[in-house]
Tab-separated table of C-alpha atoms in Angstrom:
chain	number	residue	atom	x	y	z
A	1	MET	CA	-24.640	-45.457	-28.488
A	2	PRO	CA	-26.602	-44.882	-30.671
A	3	LEU	CA	-29.510	-45.806	-28.479
A	4	TYR	CA	-32.903	-46.125	-30.102
A	5	THR	CA	-36.006	-46.121	-27.873
A	6	VAL	CA	-39.166	-47.136	-29.694
A	7	THR	CA	-42.406	-46.554	-27.811
A	8	THR	CA	-45.607	-48.174	-29.057
A	9	GLN	CA	-48.894	-49.430	-27.743
A	10	ILE	CA	-48.880	-53.112	-26.673
A	11	GLY	CA	-49.832	-55.264	-29.580
A	12	VAL	CA	-48.789	-52.924	-32.375
A	13	LEU	CA	-45.466	-54.656	-32.776
A	14	SER	CA	-45.285	-58.426	-32.288
A	15	ALA	CA	-42.030	-60.052	-31.092
A	16	GLU	CA	-41.302	-60.838	-34.701
A	17	SER	CA	-42.003	-57.258	-35.874
A	18	LYS	CA	-39.687	-55.899	-33.180
A	19	ALA	CA	-36.879	-58.246	-34.254
A	20	LYS	CA	-37.356	-57.237	-37.892
A	21	LEU	CA	-37.473	-53.522	-37.163
A	22	ALA	CA	-34.455	-53.693	-34.880
A	23	ALA	CA	-32.489	-55.510	-37.556
A	24	LYS	CA	-33.496	-52.973	-40.266
A	25	VAL	CA	-32.754	-49.995	-38.053
A	26	THR	CA	-29.370	-51.425	-37.043
A	27	THR	CA	-28.363	-52.144	-40.629
A	28	LEU	CA	-29.499	-48.700	-41.748
A	29	HIS	CA	-27.737	-46.935	-38.879
A	30	SER	CA	-24.484	-48.831	-39.299
A	31	LYS	CA	-24.312	-48.203	-43.062
A	32	TYR	CA	-25.421	-44.590	-42.761
A	33	SER	CA	-23.059	-43.645	-39.942
A	34	GLY	CA	-20.095	-45.981	-40.447
A	35	VAL	CA	-20.204	-47.180	-36.858
A	36	PRO	CA	-19.998	-50.934	-36.042
A	37	LYS	CA	-23.339	-52.742	-35.642
A	38	ASN	CA	-22.570	-53.676	-32.033
A	39	TRP	CA	-22.615	-50.005	-31.044
A	40	VAL	CA	-26.316	-49.868	-32.091
A	41	HIS	CA	-28.837	-50.534	-29.352
A	42	VAL	CA	-32.596	-50.715	-29.703
A	43	VAL	CA	-35.075	-50.931	-26.854
A	44	PHE	CA	-38.843	-51.242	-27.242
A	45	GLN	CA	-41.016	-49.775	-24.519
A	46	ASP	CA	-44.653	-50.782	-24.850
A	47	TYR	CA	-47.498	-49.085	-23.096
A	48	PRO	CA	-51.037	-50.440	-22.541
A	49	PRO	CA	-54.033	-49.048	-24.400
A	50	GLY	CA	-55.262	-45.911	-22.623
A	51	SER	CA	-51.731	-44.636	-21.980
A	52	GLY	CA	-51.047	-42.999	-25.352
A	53	PHE	CA	-52.696	-39.803	-26.550
A	54	THR	CA	-52.649	-37.636	-29.655
A	55	ALA	CA	-54.617	-34.346	-29.729
A	56	GLY	CA	-55.803	-35.183	-26.195
A	57	LEU	CA	-57.576	-38.355	-27.295
A	58	THR	CA	-56.452	-41.976	-26.769
A	59	SER	CA	-54.275	-43.048	-29.689
A	60	ALA	CA	-51.695	-45.670	-30.522
A	61	THR	CA	-49.012	-43.022	-30.708
A	62	ALA	CA	-45.640	-44.322	-31.916
A	63	ALA	CA	-42.500	-42.525	-30.890
A	64	LEU	CA	-38.867	-43.161	-31.913
A	65	ILE	CA	-36.245	-41.249	-29.998
A	66	LEU	CA	-32.677	-41.682	-31.010
A	67	LEU	CA	-29.714	-40.723	-28.837
A	68	ILE	CA	-26.436	-40.066	-30.681
A	69	ARG	CA	-23.162	-38.258	-30.160
A	70	SER	CA	-23.184	-34.644	-31.192
A	71	GLY	CA	-20.961	-33.586	-34.073
A	72	ARG	CA	-22.917	-34.762	-37.119
A	73	SER	CA	-24.095	-32.372	-39.832
A	74	ALA	CA	-27.691	-31.085	-40.136
A	75	ASP	CA	-28.002	-32.952	-43.430
A	76	TYR	CA	-26.869	-36.162	-41.840
A	77	LYS	CA	-29.531	-35.849	-39.166
A	78	SER	CA	-32.460	-34.810	-41.345
A	79	GLY	CA	-31.562	-37.558	-43.809
A	80	LEU	CA	-31.503	-40.124	-41.027
A	81	VAL	CA	-34.756	-39.068	-39.504
A	82	MET	CA	-36.527	-39.358	-42.860
A	83	ARG	CA	-35.249	-42.880	-43.395
A	84	LEU	CA	-36.310	-43.820	-39.848
A	85	TRP	CA	-39.815	-42.451	-40.436
A	86	GLU	CA	-40.268	-44.840	-43.349
A	87	LEU	CA	-39.145	-47.862	-41.303
A	88	LEU	CA	-41.320	-46.982	-38.280
A	89	GLN	CA	-44.410	-46.183	-40.263
A	90	SER	CA	-44.010	-49.342	-42.324
A	91	ALA	CA	-43.649	-51.489	-39.162
A	92	THR	CA	-46.424	-49.932	-37.134
A	93	GLY	CA	-48.932	-48.900	-39.782
A	94	ALA	CA	-49.485	-45.713	-37.751
A	95	ALA	CA	-51.080	-42.678	-39.361
A	96	ASP	CA	-48.896	-39.576	-39.962
A	97	ASP	CA	-50.336	-37.753	-36.950
A	98	GLN	CA	-49.587	-40.713	-34.627
A	99	ILE	CA	-45.819	-40.751	-35.207
A	100	VAL	CA	-43.108	-38.688	-33.600
A	101	ILE	CA	-39.431	-39.001	-34.393
A	102	GLY	CA	-36.600	-37.010	-32.882
A	103	ILE	CA	-32.838	-37.188	-32.559
A	104	HIS	CA	-31.288	-36.224	-29.230
A	105	GLU	CA	-27.580	-35.542	-28.997
A	106	VAL	CA	-25.025	-35.718	-26.197
A	107	PRO	CA	-21.409	-34.596	-26.421
A	108	PRO	CA	-19.154	-37.643	-26.844
A	109	GLY	CA	-17.307	-36.758	-23.596
A	110	GLN	CA	-20.378	-37.431	-21.534
A	111	ALA	CA	-21.319	-40.799	-23.024
A	112	MET	CA	-19.764	-44.279	-22.733
A	113	GLU	CA	-19.941	-47.235	-25.066
A	114	MET	CA	-17.880	-50.471	-24.929
A	115	GLY	CA	-16.475	-49.440	-21.557
A	116	LYS	CA	-14.911	-46.228	-22.930
A	117	ILE	CA	-15.727	-42.540	-23.107
A	118	MET	CA	-16.910	-42.094	-26.673
A	119	PRO	CA	-14.666	-40.566	-29.403
A	120	GLY	CA	-16.126	-37.794	-31.517
A	121	PRO	CA	-17.434	-38.793	-34.982
A	122	ALA	CA	-14.394	-37.135	-36.629
A	123	GLU	CA	-11.807	-38.716	-34.342
A	124	GLN	CA	-13.432	-42.047	-34.972
A	125	GLN	CA	-13.144	-41.691	-38.764
A	126	ALA	CA	-9.551	-40.550	-38.463
A	127	GLY	CA	-8.812	-43.642	-36.357
A	128	HIS	CA	-10.168	-46.078	-38.916
B	1	MET	CA	-43.914	-33.151	-31.455
B	2	PRO	CA	-44.275	-31.926	-28.693
B	3	LEU	CA	-43.927	-35.340	-27.042
B	4	TYR	CA	-44.802	-35.564	-23.364
B	5	THR	CA	-43.612	-38.589	-21.412
B	6	VAL	CA	-45.162	-38.920	-17.991
B	7	THR	CA	-43.636	-41.515	-15.702
B	8	THR	CA	-45.510	-42.521	-12.534
B	9	GLN	CA	-45.831	-45.490	-10.248
B	10	ILE	CA	-48.623	-47.966	-11.223
B	11	GLY	CA	-51.821	-46.996	-9.549
B	12	VAL	CA	-51.028	-43.327	-9.056
B	13	LEU	CA	-52.937	-42.378	-12.210
B	14	SER	CA	-56.087	-44.314	-13.137
B	15	ALA	CA	-57.122	-44.619	-16.799
B	16	GLU	CA	-59.585	-41.806	-16.170
B	17	SER	CA	-56.910	-39.608	-14.532
B	18	LYS	CA	-54.543	-40.189	-17.485
B	19	ALA	CA	-57.234	-39.163	-19.967
B	20	LYS	CA	-58.026	-36.058	-18.010
B	21	LEU	CA	-54.394	-35.059	-17.569
B	22	ALA	CA	-53.621	-35.701	-21.224
B	23	ALA	CA	-56.603	-33.548	-22.268
B	24	LYS	CA	-55.510	-30.723	-19.951
B	25	VAL	CA	-51.868	-30.849	-21.022
B	26	THR	CA	-52.918	-30.874	-24.685
B	27	THR	CA	-55.200	-27.915	-24.351
B	28	LEU	CA	-52.616	-25.982	-22.332
B	29	HIS	CA	-49.829	-26.753	-24.800
B	30	SER	CA	-51.857	-25.899	-27.892
B	31	LYS	CA	-53.025	-22.544	-26.472
B	32	TYR	CA	-49.644	-21.653	-25.008
B	33	SER	CA	-47.654	-22.542	-28.126
B	34	GLY	CA	-50.056	-21.959	-30.947
B	35	VAL	CA	-49.473	-25.388	-32.464
B	36	PRO	CA	-52.443	-27.562	-33.520
B	37	LYS	CA	-53.673	-30.056	-30.961
B	38	ASN	CA	-52.875	-33.012	-33.141
B	39	TRP	CA	-49.172	-32.230	-32.890
B	40	VAL	CA	-49.374	-32.887	-29.148
B	41	HIS	CA	-48.609	-36.425	-28.060
B	42	VAL	CA	-48.653	-37.772	-24.484
B	43	VAL	CA	-47.430	-41.148	-23.383
B	44	PHE	CA	-47.670	-42.517	-19.856
B	45	GLN	CA	-45.047	-44.961	-18.754
B	46	ASP	CA	-45.944	-46.676	-15.479
B	47	TYR	CA	-43.439	-48.512	-13.263
B	48	PRO	CA	-44.203	-50.976	-10.458
B	49	PRO	CA	-43.736	-50.130	-6.779
B	50	GLY	CA	-40.082	-50.676	-5.899
B	51	SER	CA	-38.775	-49.199	-9.194
B	52	GLY	CA	-38.915	-45.536	-8.216
B	53	PHE	CA	-36.588	-43.823	-5.741
B	54	THR	CA	-36.063	-40.376	-4.307
B	55	ALA	CA	-33.121	-39.680	-1.957
B	56	GLY	CA	-32.164	-43.371	-2.366
B	57	LEU	CA	-35.415	-44.622	-0.868
B	58	THR	CA	-38.412	-46.133	-2.603
B	59	SER	CA	-40.792	-43.399	-3.609
B	60	ALA	CA	-43.662	-42.812	-6.054
B	61	THR	CA	-41.489	-40.381	-8.018
B	62	ALA	CA	-43.384	-38.597	-10.833
B	63	ALA	CA	-41.501	-37.299	-13.834
B	64	LEU	CA	-42.706	-35.319	-16.822
B	65	ILE	CA	-40.288	-34.903	-19.609
B	66	LEU	CA	-41.305	-32.773	-22.566
B	67	LEU	CA	-39.597	-32.896	-25.950
B	68	ILE	CA	-40.006	-29.741	-28.121
B	69	ARG	CA	-38.353	-28.083	-31.020
B	70	SER	CA	-35.632	-25.664	-30.073
B	71	GLY	CA	-36.144	-21.928	-30.765
B	72	ARG	CA	-38.446	-20.836	-27.957
B	73	SER	CA	-37.502	-18.099	-25.502
B	74	ALA	CA	-36.327	-18.779	-21.975
B	75	ASP	CA	-39.520	-17.111	-20.608
B	76	TYR	CA	-41.682	-19.321	-22.809
B	77	LYS	CA	-40.038	-22.416	-21.358
B	78	SER	CA	-39.993	-21.414	-17.697
B	79	GLY	CA	-43.605	-20.309	-17.930
B	80	LEU	CA	-44.613	-23.632	-19.502
B	81	VAL	CA	-42.768	-25.759	-16.954
B	82	MET	CA	-44.483	-23.909	-14.084
B	83	ARG	CA	-47.957	-24.499	-15.586
B	84	LEU	CA	-47.101	-28.163	-16.144
B	85	TRP	CA	-45.978	-28.560	-12.518
B	86	GLU	CA	-49.426	-27.504	-11.342
B	87	LEU	CA	-51.183	-29.960	-13.620
B	88	LEU	CA	-48.893	-32.876	-12.702
B	89	GLN	CA	-48.979	-32.217	-8.964
B	90	SER	CA	-52.740	-31.799	-8.983
B	91	ALA	CA	-53.205	-35.073	-10.912
B	92	THR	CA	-50.718	-37.232	-8.925
B	93	GLY	CA	-50.925	-35.721	-5.447
B	94	ALA	CA	-47.117	-36.178	-5.279
B	95	ALA	CA	-45.088	-34.174	-2.757
B	96	ASP	CA	-42.747	-31.480	-3.975
B	97	ASP	CA	-39.667	-33.688	-3.592
B	98	GLN	CA	-41.234	-36.507	-5.622
B	99	ILE	CA	-41.747	-34.482	-8.811
B	100	VAL	CA	-39.306	-33.760	-11.611
B	101	ILE	CA	-40.132	-31.773	-14.716
B	102	GLY	CA	-37.801	-30.917	-17.568
B	103	ILE	CA	-37.996	-29.625	-21.176
B	104	HIS	CA	-35.709	-31.227	-23.707
B	105	GLU	CA	-35.160	-29.561	-27.074
B	106	VAL	CA	-34.161	-30.823	-30.444
B	107	PRO	CA	-33.451	-28.662	-33.491
B	108	PRO	CA	-36.436	-28.760	-35.855
B	109	GLY	CA	-34.291	-30.172	-38.641
B	110	GLN	CA	-33.780	-33.400	-36.745
B	111	ALA	CA	-37.389	-34.065	-35.814
B	112	MET	CA	-40.425	-35.187	-37.861
B	113	GLU	CA	-44.124	-34.687	-37.297
B	114	MET	CA	-47.011	-35.350	-39.685
B	115	GLY	CA	-44.560	-36.990	-42.114
B	116	LYS	CA	-42.492	-33.841	-42.548
B	117	ILE	CA	-39.288	-32.479	-41.161
B	118	MET	CA	-40.440	-29.872	-38.586
B	119	PRO	CA	-40.439	-26.164	-39.373
B	120	GLY	CA	-38.880	-23.861	-36.772
B	121	PRO	CA	-41.327	-22.056	-34.417
B	122	ALA	CA	-40.779	-18.737	-36.263
B	123	GLU	CA	-41.273	-20.179	-39.781
B	124	GLN	CA	-44.453	-21.843	-38.554
B	125	GLN	CA	-45.899	-18.539	-37.252
B	126	ALA	CA	-44.976	-16.798	-40.444
B	127	GLY	CA	-46.852	-19.470	-42.352
B	128	HIS	CA	-50.071	-19.020	-40.403
C	1	MET	CA	-33.381	-33.374	-10.908
C	2	PRO	CA	-31.003	-35.156	-11.420
C	3	LEU	CA	-33.264	-37.838	-12.854
C	4	TYR	CA	-31.747	-41.246	-13.557
C	5	THR	CA	-33.587	-43.598	-15.845
C	6	VAL	CA	-32.229	-47.148	-15.806
C	7	THR	CA	-33.508	-49.504	-18.481
C	8	THR	CA	-32.865	-53.241	-18.191
C	9	GLN	CA	-34.453	-56.499	-19.205
C	10	ILE	CA	-36.982	-57.923	-16.702
C	11	GLY	CA	-35.130	-60.226	-14.253
C	12	VAL	CA	-31.706	-58.644	-14.575
C	13	LEU	CA	-32.249	-56.524	-11.500
C	14	SER	CA	-34.225	-57.923	-8.609
C	15	ALA	CA	-36.134	-55.555	-6.286
C	16	GLU	CA	-33.213	-55.814	-3.864
C	17	SER	CA	-30.676	-55.046	-6.604
C	18	LYS	CA	-32.667	-51.998	-7.676
C	19	ALA	CA	-32.762	-50.695	-4.137
C	20	LYS	CA	-29.006	-51.219	-3.720
C	21	LEU	CA	-28.145	-49.616	-7.009
C	22	ALA	CA	-30.474	-46.671	-6.367
C	23	ALA	CA	-28.860	-46.087	-3.002
C	24	LYS	CA	-25.313	-46.264	-4.424
C	25	VAL	CA	-26.117	-43.974	-7.323
C	26	THR	CA	-27.805	-41.471	-5.004
C	27	THR	CA	-24.896	-41.442	-2.570
C	28	LEU	CA	-22.382	-41.105	-5.410
C	29	HIS	CA	-24.332	-38.305	-7.104
C	30	SER	CA	-24.892	-36.353	-3.902
C	31	LYS	CA	-21.216	-36.487	-2.880
C	32	TYR	CA	-19.971	-35.858	-6.434
C	33	SER	CA	-22.251	-32.912	-7.180
C	34	GLY	CA	-22.879	-31.430	-3.766
C	35	VAL	CA	-26.679	-31.480	-4.241
C	36	PRO	CA	-28.984	-32.780	-1.477
C	37	LYS	CA	-29.911	-36.467	-1.696
C	38	ASN	CA	-33.641	-35.660	-2.027
C	39	TRP	CA	-32.944	-33.973	-5.359
C	40	VAL	CA	-31.798	-37.335	-6.778
C	41	HIS	CA	-34.456	-39.436	-8.440
C	42	VAL	CA	-33.996	-42.907	-9.910
C	43	VAL	CA	-36.586	-44.756	-11.957
C	44	PHE	CA	-36.135	-48.293	-13.339
C	45	GLN	CA	-37.944	-49.157	-16.570
C	46	ASP	CA	-37.867	-52.890	-17.267
C	47	TYR	CA	-38.620	-54.427	-20.647
C	48	PRO	CA	-39.502	-58.046	-21.430
C	49	PRO	CA	-37.053	-60.408	-23.180
C	50	GLY	CA	-37.319	-59.847	-26.899
C	51	SER	CA	-37.593	-56.055	-26.624
C	52	GLY	CA	-33.911	-55.251	-26.295
C	53	PHE	CA	-31.342	-55.496	-29.127
C	54	THR	CA	-27.653	-54.930	-29.629
C	55	ALA	CA	-26.140	-55.281	-33.147
C	56	GLY	CA	-29.626	-56.151	-34.381
C	57	LEU	CA	-29.866	-59.247	-32.226
C	58	THR	CA	-31.877	-59.793	-29.028
C	59	SER	CA	-29.790	-58.748	-26.064
C	60	ALA	CA	-30.279	-57.767	-22.422
C	61	THR	CA	-29.110	-54.225	-23.236
C	62	ALA	CA	-28.719	-51.991	-20.138
C	63	ALA	CA	-29.065	-48.239	-20.524
C	64	LEU	CA	-28.598	-45.496	-17.945
C	65	ILE	CA	-29.683	-42.031	-19.004
C	66	LEU	CA	-29.046	-39.213	-16.637
C	67	LEU	CA	-30.821	-35.819	-16.901
C	68	ILE	CA	-29.010	-32.931	-15.212
C	69	ARG	CA	-28.922	-29.151	-15.324
C	70	SER	CA	-26.478	-27.763	-17.825
C	71	GLY	CA	-23.529	-25.751	-16.541
C	72	ARG	CA	-21.140	-28.498	-15.329
C	73	SER	CA	-17.622	-28.887	-16.731
C	74	ALA	CA	-16.651	-31.505	-19.249
C	75	ASP	CA	-14.395	-33.137	-16.655
C	76	TYR	CA	-17.241	-33.287	-14.169
C	77	LYS	CA	-19.445	-35.104	-16.668
C	78	SER	CA	-16.879	-37.590	-17.982
C	79	GLY	CA	-15.814	-38.385	-14.415
C	80	LEU	CA	-19.400	-39.037	-13.430
C	81	VAL	CA	-20.163	-41.206	-16.397
C	82	MET	CA	-17.159	-43.427	-15.686
C	83	ARG	CA	-18.221	-43.915	-12.068
C	84	LEU	CA	-21.781	-44.764	-13.169
C	85	TRP	CA	-20.477	-47.332	-15.666
C	86	GLU	CA	-18.806	-49.238	-12.839
C	87	LEU	CA	-21.974	-49.221	-10.704
C	88	LEU	CA	-24.228	-50.281	-13.562
C	89	GLN	CA	-21.928	-53.023	-14.859
C	90	SER	CA	-21.386	-54.351	-11.352
C	91	ALA	CA	-25.162	-54.463	-10.680
C	92	THR	CA	-26.225	-55.944	-14.040
C	93	GLY	CA	-23.326	-58.135	-14.966
C	94	ALA	CA	-23.802	-56.921	-18.562
C	95	ALA	CA	-20.996	-57.214	-21.084
C	96	ASP	CA	-19.316	-54.054	-22.331
C	97	ASP	CA	-21.207	-54.091	-25.610
C	98	GLN	CA	-24.558	-54.318	-23.813
C	99	ILE	CA	-24.241	-51.109	-21.808
C	100	VAL	CA	-24.972	-47.533	-22.846
C	101	ILE	CA	-24.620	-44.519	-20.602
C	102	GLY	CA	-25.273	-40.951	-21.489
C	103	ILE	CA	-25.805	-37.655	-19.703
C	104	HIS	CA	-28.509	-35.326	-21.072
C	105	GLU	CA	-28.600	-31.689	-19.962
C	106	VAL	CA	-31.374	-29.098	-19.783
C	107	PRO	CA	-30.845	-25.469	-18.916
C	108	PRO	CA	-31.880	-24.827	-15.288
C	109	GLY	CA	-34.518	-22.321	-16.365
C	110	GLN	CA	-36.533	-25.056	-18.100
C	111	ALA	CA	-36.557	-27.571	-15.240
C	112	MET	CA	-38.272	-27.681	-11.874
C	113	GLU	CA	-37.407	-29.494	-8.653
C	114	MET	CA	-38.965	-29.061	-5.174
C	115	GLY	CA	-41.632	-26.821	-6.691
C	116	LYS	CA	-39.158	-24.281	-7.990
C	117	ILE	CA	-37.433	-23.400	-11.242
C	118	MET	CA	-33.941	-24.810	-10.745
C	119	PRO	CA	-30.990	-22.559	-9.888
C	120	GLY	CA	-27.837	-22.983	-11.965
C	121	PRO	CA	-25.026	-25.072	-10.383
C	122	ALA	CA	-22.928	-21.928	-9.694
C	123	GLU	CA	-25.834	-19.938	-8.140
C	124	GLN	CA	-26.599	-22.967	-5.938
C	125	GLN	CA	-23.034	-23.165	-4.589
C	126	ALA	CA	-23.011	-19.423	-3.962
C	127	GLY	CA	-26.234	-19.747	-2.064
C	128	HIS	CA	-24.910	-22.407	0.322
């Protein structure tokens, strides 16, 4: 954790585009949060045309859902989501009304990473 | 946002059924919540037979997970989930023990829609 | 609910491995939580090679996200996540830095199972 799930219509992101976007998101997240790069996971889930809808009409909707530990400030999260929007829109070329981005949180005690129950963001900083 | 993710076994929902369900869900959500239709996104994620299980046995499990901004009342949410159950069961024909529906919430400040950090439900109403 | 979503690269889990893992997870969850087996749903979402990344590099990342009702203790959740880690790592053979596990919670009043708004964990025990 963090775990990024990026959902786009098949064909919107080529293999090369996925690799580039994953690299950019990972670098951004690691710098922004101070967590090691190998904690950052990105999975792309493509859907076929006819399986995405906006306003009830077929649309190449692009969604990025990020799962992080709880404990970060509101500013941290709104700042991150704005940076992610730029990366996702730049990679997909999607219109503003075709993009959704949200950050989900789970308490560190109910998540595991690297074989261990996760420390809280504060404990982690103290430990470094 | 809202973002609906509907997960069903391949073949349960035809392209036509997906379009109809997406249109019904979008109309319901827009009327129920008062948000514009083009904020409503629906993505269908199909899985092949043998990838869904209920009670540990293969099953055409149907899941609808809805992601909304936090700030709505408990009645609003339980009322919405009951209406969604009817739409999903009617579209999939799934038995009661094959359906799961849940509403996830994220604080508006950590979600973006239409290129902007989301307003809270109350602020939005005040602005209309 | 509970709803388990297991995300792995295509080929990591055969149909037989999925069936075995789903059975083990279902048995574990039912014993651990005291809920009936037919409340437990497991869906596998595979992605093609080149769609999973760890540390910004392609990787057969394995994620298990569990959605439960809120109301369980912190010990309950950390104990469950550790048991799930063992099952997922054993089934996938993934390295420690390729696995992510997290437990999401939704209030019972905004989830449905078996055609009914879910009771809280305490109410359920009292009712048995």
